[in-house]
PDB file of C-alpha atoms in Angstrom:
ATOM      1  CA  UNK A 114       0.000   0.000   0.000  1.00 31.00           C
ATOM      2  CA  UNK A 115       1.182   3.520  -0.770  1.00 34.00           C
ATOM      3  CA  UNK A 116       1.369   5.722   2.321  1.00 37.00           C
ATOM      4  CA  UNK A 117       0.924   9.494   2.423  1.00 41.00           C
ATOM      5  CA  UNK A 118       2.430  11.781   5.043  1.00 46.00           C
ATOM      6  CA  UNK A 119       0.445  14.864   5.995  1.00 65.00           C
ATOM      7  CA  UNK A 120       2.294  17.819   7.476  1.00 79.00           C
ATOM      8  CA  UNK A 121       0.829  20.407   9.825  1.00 88.00           C
ATOM      9  CA  UNK A 122       2.063  23.975   9.411  1.00 94.00           C
ATOM     10  CA  UNK A 123       1.965  26.744  12.021  1.00 94.00           C
ATOM     11  CA  UNK A 124       3.238  30.299  12.229  1.00 92.00           C
ATOM     12  CA  UNK A 125       5.520  31.610  15.004  1.00 91.00           C
ATOM     13  CA  UNK A 126       2.485  32.190  17.247  1.00 93.00           C
ATOM     14  CA  UNK A 127       1.382  28.576  16.850  1.00 93.00           C
ATOM     15  CA  UNK A 128      -1.590  29.352  14.608  1.00 93.00           C
ATOM     16  CA  UNK A 129      -2.450  26.613  12.128  1.00 95.00           C
ATOM     17  CA  UNK A 130      -1.772  27.535   8.506  1.00 96.00           C
ATOM     18  CA  UNK A 131      -3.366  26.138   5.333  1.00 96.00           C
ATOM     19  CA  UNK A 132      -1.121  24.124   3.053  1.00 96.00           C
ATOM     20  CA  UNK A 133      -0.303  24.898  -0.560  1.00 97.00           C
ATOM     21  CA  UNK A 134      -2.406  21.970  -1.760  1.00 94.00           C
ATOM     22  CA  UNK A 135      -5.353  22.961   0.471  1.00 95.00           C
ATOM     23  CA  UNK A 136      -5.370  26.479  -0.969  1.00 96.00           C
ATOM     24  CA  UNK A 137      -5.092  25.342  -4.585  1.00 95.00           C
ATOM     25  CA  UNK A 138      -7.689  22.595  -4.130  1.00 92.00           C
ATOM     26  CA  UNK A 139     -10.207  25.194  -2.906  1.00 89.00           C
ATOM     27  CA  UNK A 140     -10.354  26.617  -6.432  1.00 86.00           C
ATOM     28  CA  UNK A 141     -10.382  23.428  -8.475  1.00 78.00           C
ATOM     29  CA  UNK A 142     -13.126  22.774 -11.008  1.00 64.00           C
ATOM     30  CA  UNK A 143     -15.914  21.120  -8.994  1.00 51.00           C
ATOM     31  CA  UNK A 144     -17.416  19.663 -12.168  1.00 49.00           C
ATOM     32  CA  UNK A 145     -14.407  17.413 -12.670  1.00 50.00           C
ATOM     33  CA  UNK A 146     -14.570  16.296  -9.037  1.00 48.00           C
ATOM     34  CA  UNK A 147     -18.266  15.486  -9.311  1.00 50.00           C
ATOM     35  CA  UNK A 148     -17.605  13.444 -12.462  1.00 50.00           C
ATOM     36  CA  UNK A 149     -14.835  11.546 -10.637  1.00 46.00           C
ATOM     37  CA  UNK A 150     -17.096  10.850  -7.629  1.00 52.00           C
ATOM     38  CA  UNK A 151     -19.852   9.580  -9.936  1.00 57.00           C
ATOM     39  CA  UNK A 152     -17.435   7.242 -11.711  1.00 59.00           C
ATOM     40  CA  UNK A 153     -16.252   5.793  -8.391  1.00 53.00           C
ATOM     41  CA  UNK A 154     -19.853   5.118  -7.402  1.00 64.00           C
ATOM     42  CA  UNK A 155     -20.558   3.394 -10.710  1.00 67.00           C
ATOM     43  CA  UNK A 156     -17.542   1.184 -10.028  1.00 65.00           C
ATOM     44  CA  UNK A 157     -18.997   0.171  -6.669  1.00 67.00           C
ATOM     45  CA  UNK A 158     -16.633   2.235  -4.482  1.00 55.00           C
ATOM     46  CA  UNK A 159     -17.483   4.521  -1.589  1.00 55.00           C
ATOM     47  CA  UNK A 160     -15.704   7.895  -1.508  1.00 44.00           C
ATOM     48  CA  UNK A 161     -13.504   6.712   1.384  1.00 50.00           C
ATOM     49  CA  UNK A 162     -12.475   3.652  -0.627  1.00 44.00           C
ATOM     50  CA  UNK A 163     -11.852   5.735  -3.754  1.00 42.00           C
ATOM     51  CA  UNK A 164      -9.598   8.141  -1.863  1.00 44.00           C
ATOM     52  CA  UNK A 165      -7.208   5.352  -0.834  1.00 42.00           C
ATOM     53  CA  UNK A 166      -3.957   5.735  -2.826  1.00 45.00           C
ATOM     54  CA  UNK A 167      -3.807   3.170  -5.629  1.00 58.00           C
ATOM     55  CA  UNK A 168      -0.636   1.221  -6.330  1.00 72.00           C
ATOM     56  CA  UNK A 169      -0.052   2.284  -9.929  1.00 85.00           C
ATOM     57  CA  UNK A 170       3.156   2.081 -11.944  1.00 87.00           C
ATOM     58  CA  UNK A 171       3.594   5.805 -11.329  1.00 86.00           C
ATOM     59  CA  UNK A 172       3.223   5.662  -7.552  1.00 87.00           C
ATOM     60  CA  UNK A 173       5.554   2.666  -7.378  1.00 89.00           C
ATOM     61  CA  UNK A 174       8.188   4.504  -9.424  1.00 89.00           C
ATOM     62  CA  UNK A 175       7.844   7.449  -7.042  1.00 85.00           C
ATOM     63  CA  UNK A 176       8.592   5.148  -4.095  1.00 89.00           C
ATOM     64  CA  UNK A 177      11.729   3.886  -5.833  1.00 91.00           C
ATOM     65  CA  UNK A 178      12.920   7.459  -6.436  1.00 89.00           C
ATOM     66  CA  UNK A 179      12.377   8.422  -2.788  1.00 88.00           C
ATOM     67  CA  UNK A 180      14.391   5.439  -1.593  1.00 88.00           C
ATOM     68  CA  UNK A 181      17.165   6.142  -4.107  1.00 88.00           C
ATOM     69  CA  UNK A 182      17.418   9.822  -3.113  1.00 85.00           C
ATOM     70  CA  UNK A 183      17.642   8.975   0.575  1.00 81.00           C
ATOM     71  CA  UNK A 184      20.278   6.288   0.092  1.00 82.00           C
ATOM     72  CA  UNK A 185      17.986   3.495   1.197  1.00 88.00           C
ATOM     73  CA  UNK A 186      17.730   0.030  -0.300  1.00 90.00           C
ATOM     74  CA  UNK A 187      15.139  -0.009  -3.044  1.00 89.00           C
ATOM     75  CA  UNK A 188      11.860  -1.424  -1.690  1.00 88.00           C
ATOM     76  CA  UNK A 189      10.550  -4.721  -2.965  1.00 90.00           C
ATOM     77  CA  UNK A 190       7.435  -3.862  -4.921  1.00 89.00           C
ATOM     78  CA  UNK A 191       4.373  -6.034  -4.496  1.00 87.00           C
ATOM     79  CA  UNK A 192       1.376  -6.455  -6.739  1.00 85.00           C
ATOM     80  CA  UNK A 193       0.749  -7.086 -10.413  1.00 86.00           C
ATOM     81  CA  UNK A 194       3.978  -8.140 -12.142  1.00 88.00           C
ATOM     82  CA  UNK A 195       3.199  -6.077 -15.250  1.00 91.00           C
ATOM     83  CA  UNK A 196       2.694  -2.919 -13.159  1.00 89.00           C
ATOM     84  CA  UNK A 197       5.930  -3.577 -11.279  1.00 91.00           C
ATOM     85  CA  UNK A 198       7.798  -3.995 -14.579  1.00 92.00           C
ATOM     86  CA  UNK A 199       6.471  -0.646 -15.812  1.00 91.00           C
ATOM     87  CA  UNK A 200       7.388   1.020 -12.502  1.00 91.00           C
ATOM     88  CA  UNK A 201      11.000  -0.131 -12.819  1.00 93.00           C
ATOM     89  CA  UNK A 202      11.085   1.057 -16.443  1.00 91.00           C
ATOM     90  CA  UNK A 203       9.910   4.522 -15.337  1.00 91.00           C
ATOM     91  CA  UNK A 204      12.444   4.563 -12.499  1.00 92.00           C
ATOM     92  CA  UNK A 205      15.236   3.642 -14.901  1.00 93.00           C
ATOM     93  CA  UNK A 206      14.102   6.497 -17.161  1.00 93.00           C
ATOM     94  CA  UNK A 207      14.451   8.884 -14.231  1.00 92.00           C
ATOM     95  CA  UNK A 208      17.896   7.512 -13.397  1.00 92.00           C
ATOM     96  CA  UNK A 209      19.101   8.028 -16.949  1.00 94.00           C
ATOM     97  CA  UNK A 210      17.802  11.604 -16.927  1.00 94.00           C
ATOM     98  CA  UNK A 211      19.435  12.359 -13.581  1.00 93.00           C
ATOM     99  CA  UNK A 212      22.786  11.051 -14.845  1.00 94.00           C
ATOM    100  CA  UNK A 213      22.595  12.910 -18.159  1.00 93.00           C
ATOM    101  CA  UNK A 214      21.815  16.184 -16.401  1.00 94.00           C
ATOM    102  CA  UNK A 215      24.153  15.582 -13.439  1.00 95.00           C
ATOM    103  CA  UNK A 216      21.349  16.106 -10.952  1.00 94.00           C
ATOM    104  CA  UNK A 217      22.605  16.756  -7.427  1.00 95.00           C
ATOM    105  CA  UNK A 218      19.839  16.613  -4.834  1.00 94.00           C
ATOM    106  CA  UNK A 219      20.693  18.697  -1.771  1.00 95.00           C
ATOM    107  CA  UNK A 220      17.548  18.421   0.354  1.00 94.00           C
ATOM    108  CA  UNK A 221      14.434  16.230   0.241  1.00 91.00           C
ATOM    109  CA  UNK A 222      11.014  16.483   1.908  1.00 91.00           C
ATOM    110  CA  UNK A 223      11.473  20.061   3.159  1.00 93.00           C
ATOM    111  CA  UNK A 224       8.468  21.315   5.219  1.00 95.00           C
ATOM    112  CA  UNK A 225       8.336  25.122   5.369  1.00 97.00           C
ATOM    113  CA  UNK A 226       5.967  27.846   6.521  1.00 97.00           C
ATOM    114  CA  UNK A 227       5.580  31.448   5.374  1.00 97.00           C
ATOM    115  CA  UNK A 228       5.132  34.118   8.043  1.00 96.00           C
ATOM    116  CA  UNK A 229       4.582  36.760   5.381  1.00 97.00           C
ATOM    117  CA  UNK A 230       1.772  34.994   3.513  1.00 97.00           C
ATOM    118  CA  UNK A 231       0.546  32.527   6.150  1.00 97.00           C
ATOM    119  CA  UNK A 232       0.713  29.163   4.408  1.00 97.00           C
ATOM    120  CA  UNK A 233       2.878  26.063   4.472  1.00 97.00           C
ATOM    121  CA  UNK A 234       4.100  23.345   2.157  1.00 97.00           C
ATOM    122  CA  UNK A 235       6.534  20.465   1.811  1.00 95.00           C
ATOM    123  CA  UNK A 236       8.983  20.592  -1.097  1.00 95.00           C
ATOM    124  CA  UNK A 237       9.902  17.293  -2.749  1.00 93.00           C
ATOM    125  CA  UNK A 238      13.486  18.346  -3.333  1.00 95.00           C
ATOM    126  CA  UNK A 239      15.952  21.178  -3.733  1.00 97.00           C
ATOM    127  CA  UNK A 240      18.868  20.457  -6.014  1.00 96.00           C
ATOM    128  CA  UNK A 241      21.245  21.595  -8.703  1.00 96.00           C
ATOM    129  CA  UNK A 242      20.956  20.305 -12.266  1.00 95.00           C
ATOM    130  CA  UNK A 243      24.604  20.803 -13.169  1.00 93.00           C
ATOM    131  CA  UNK A 244      24.306  20.420 -16.955  1.00 90.00           C
ATOM    132  CA  UNK A 245      21.665  23.156 -17.115  1.00 89.00           C
ATOM    133  CA  UNK A 246      22.532  25.605 -14.340  1.00 87.00           C
ATOM    134  CA  UNK A 247      24.610  25.864 -11.192  1.00 89.00           C
ATOM    135  CA  UNK A 248      21.770  27.594  -9.367  1.00 95.00           C
ATOM    136  CA  UNK A 249      19.415  26.090  -6.834  1.00 97.00           C
ATOM    137  CA  UNK A 250      16.360  24.481  -8.447  1.00 98.00           C
ATOM    138  CA  UNK A 251      13.075  23.052  -7.236  1.00 98.00           C
ATOM    139  CA  UNK A 252      12.612  19.417  -8.254  1.00 96.00           C
ATOM    140  CA  UNK A 253       9.210  17.791  -7.922  1.00 95.00           C
ATOM    141  CA  UNK A 254       7.837  14.334  -8.724  1.00 92.00           C
ATOM    142  CA  UNK A 255       4.287  13.635  -9.825  1.00 91.00           C
ATOM    143  CA  UNK A 256       2.401  10.436 -10.539  1.00 87.00           C
ATOM    144  CA  UNK A 257      -0.205  11.406 -13.120  1.00 87.00           C
ATOM    145  CA  UNK A 258      -1.208  10.923 -16.727  1.00 85.00           C
ATOM    146  CA  UNK A 259      -0.876  14.607 -17.619  1.00 89.00           C
ATOM    147  CA  UNK A 260       0.553  17.967 -16.545  1.00 92.00           C
ATOM    148  CA  UNK A 261      -1.967  20.294 -14.886  1.00 92.00           C
ATOM    149  CA  UNK A 262      -1.911  24.024 -14.155  1.00 94.00           C
ATOM    150  CA  UNK A 263      -2.188  23.223 -10.431  1.00 95.00           C
ATOM    151  CA  UNK A 264       1.310  21.756 -10.560  1.00 96.00           C
ATOM    152  CA  UNK A 265       2.776  25.065 -11.709  1.00 97.00           C
ATOM    153  CA  UNK A 266       0.971  27.020  -8.985  1.00 97.00           C
ATOM    154  CA  UNK A 267       2.332  24.527  -6.469  1.00 97.00           C
ATOM    155  CA  UNK A 268       5.919  24.854  -7.690  1.00 98.00           C
ATOM    156  CA  UNK A 269       5.643  28.645  -7.671  1.00 98.00           C
ATOM    157  CA  UNK A 270       4.351  28.543  -4.079  1.00 98.00           C
ATOM    158  CA  UNK A 271       7.298  26.348  -3.089  1.00 98.00           C
ATOM    159  CA  UNK A 272       9.666  29.000  -4.429  1.00 98.00           C
ATOM    160  CA  UNK A 273       7.953  31.613  -2.251  1.00 98.00           C
ATOM    161  CA  UNK A 274       8.365  29.366   0.781  1.00 98.00           C
ATOM    162  CA  UNK A 275      11.991  28.527   0.070  1.00 98.00           C
ATOM    163  CA  UNK A 276      13.163  32.062  -0.622  1.00 98.00           C
ATOM    164  CA  UNK A 277      11.425  33.471   2.442  1.00 98.00           C
ATOM    165  CA  UNK A 278      13.185  30.929   4.662  1.00 97.00           C
ATOM    166  CA  UNK A 279      16.483  30.700   2.762  1.00 97.00           C
ATOM    167  CA  UNK A 280      16.944  34.075   1.112  1.00 96.00           C
ATOM    168  CA  UNK A 281      20.695  33.485   0.827  1.00 97.00           C
ATOM    169  CA  UNK A 282      20.031  30.583  -1.588  1.00 97.00           C
ATOM    170  CA  UNK A 283      17.461  31.896  -4.117  1.00 97.00           C
ATOM    171  CA  UNK A 284      15.956  29.659  -6.785  1.00 98.00           C
ATOM    172  CA  UNK A 285      17.893  30.623  -9.917  1.00 97.00           C
ATOM    173  CA  UNK A 286      17.999  27.194 -11.563  1.00 97.00           C
ATOM    174  CA  UNK A 287      14.309  27.004 -12.395  1.00 97.00           C
ATOM    175  CA  UNK A 288      11.791  24.243 -11.817  1.00 98.00           C
ATOM    176  CA  UNK A 289      12.053  20.593 -12.831  1.00 97.00           C
ATOM    177  CA  UNK A 290       8.822  18.598 -12.892  1.00 96.00           C
ATOM    178  CA  UNK A 291       9.401  14.848 -13.208  1.00 94.00           C
ATOM    179  CA  UNK A 292       6.267  12.910 -14.053  1.00 93.00           C
ATOM    180  CA  UNK A 293       5.577   9.176 -13.907  1.00 90.00           C
ATOM    181  CA  UNK A 294       2.513   8.141 -15.888  1.00 87.00           C
ATOM    182  CA  UNK A 295       0.096   6.266 -13.639  1.00 83.00           C
ATOM    183  CA  UNK A 296      -0.676   3.374 -15.949  1.00 81.00           C
ATOM    184  CA  UNK A 297       2.079   3.112 -18.553  1.00 81.00           C
ATOM    185  CA  UNK A 298       4.864   4.046 -16.159  1.00 78.00           C
ATOM    186  CA  UNK A 299       6.433   6.434 -18.685  1.00 89.00           C
ATOM    187  CA  UNK A 300       8.906   9.011 -17.379  1.00 93.00           C
ATOM    188  CA  UNK A 301       8.654  12.620 -18.549  1.00 93.00           C
ATOM    189  CA  UNK A 302      10.651  15.714 -17.573  1.00 95.00           C
ATOM    190  CA  UNK A 303       9.363  19.283 -17.892  1.00 96.00           C
ATOM    191  CA  UNK A 304      11.509  22.334 -17.202  1.00 97.00           C
ATOM    192  CA  UNK A 305      10.213  25.820 -16.363  1.00 97.00           C
ATOM    193  CA  UNK A 306      12.864  28.549 -16.083  1.00 97.00           C
ATOM    194  CA  UNK A 307      10.428  30.964 -14.392  1.00 97.00           C
ATOM    195  CA  UNK A 308       6.992  30.813 -12.766  1.00 98.00           C
ATOM    196  CA  UNK A 309       6.592  34.446 -11.710  1.00 97.00           C
ATOM    197  CA  UNK A 310       3.080  34.773 -13.160  1.00 97.00           C
ATOM    198  CA  UNK A 311       2.010  31.572 -11.436  1.00 97.00           C
ATOM    199  CA  UNK A 312       3.407  32.899  -8.136  1.00 98.00           C
ATOM    200  CA  UNK A 313       1.210  35.992  -8.466  1.00 97.00           C
ATOM    201  CA  UNK A 314      -1.787  33.789  -9.187  1.00 97.00           C
ATOM    202  CA  UNK A 315      -1.098  31.629  -6.139  1.00 97.00           C
ATOM    203  CA  UNK A 316      -0.809  34.655  -3.842  1.00 97.00           C
ATOM    204  CA  UNK A 317      -4.136  35.899  -5.206  1.00 97.00           C
ATOM    205  CA  UNK A 318      -5.594  32.470  -4.369  1.00 96.00           C
ATOM    206  CA  UNK A 319      -4.145  32.741  -0.872  1.00 97.00           C
ATOM    207  CA  UNK A 320      -5.910  36.075  -0.258  1.00 96.00           C
ATOM    208  CA  UNK A 321      -9.148  34.847  -1.774  1.00 96.00           C
ATOM    209  CA  UNK A 322      -8.973  31.687   0.357  1.00 95.00           C
ATOM    210  CA  UNK A 323      -9.312  33.784   3.532  1.00 95.00           C
ATOM    211  CA  UNK A 324     -12.090  35.922   2.070  1.00 94.00           C
ATOM    212  CA  UNK A 325     -14.089  32.823   1.100  1.00 93.00           C
ATOM    213  CA  UNK A 326     -13.563  31.335   4.562  1.00 91.00           C
ATOM    214  CA  UNK A 327     -14.838  34.548   6.168  1.00 93.00           C
ATOM    215  CA  UNK A 328     -18.018  34.494   4.080  1.00 94.00           C
ATOM    216  CA  UNK A 329     -18.577  30.791   4.769  1.00 90.00           C
ATOM    217  CA  UNK A 330     -18.426  31.462   8.517  1.00 90.00           C
ATOM    218  CA  UNK A 331     -20.929  34.281   8.106  1.00 91.00           C
ATOM    219  CA  UNK A 332     -23.586  32.048   6.571  1.00 90.00           C
ATOM    220  CA  UNK A 333     -23.251  29.088   8.904  1.00 82.00           C
TER     221      UNK A 333
END
């Protein structure tokens, strides 16, 4: 089973802060979520059952990457042999990319909070992709069948968090989004040199998040 770790973020006064994903999720298209919920019901699943992380080729590949980055022995994958084969193929694709680009991962699973904007988030990794730039870069792994705008807002928010807490090491090496396809197990790398517009959009979401919460309390 794939496990998920949830972080709690607080400011210096101990007040609970919303996470990056919580803020972004507040403004997702509800129509797509309703369609998803309907499909789960048609497949005989309750919403609690549907929300359990599925062991796909993509999620398995992600587990292999996490173990590799942290110097641990690669976990023995369990489940459908075809899915496991695809997961290893995706992981090998990532390894080849990391060698070709001379990826040097400096920090992994970095939980941070912003005092200035009152939100928190956990960065997958901070590293340097030597063959592209010697500057610090944000590296993120996704298990999905496509790239979504939400991912870019998330990466931009991570930059805000990092630079507020580590202003002496600004993100000058851009953003590397590594994606493992859920079913096929394909590996894909996307590079974004700048996400300034997306950062502005996220901060607008952050402000609107509080305004919506205030109105919701008013009508309870």
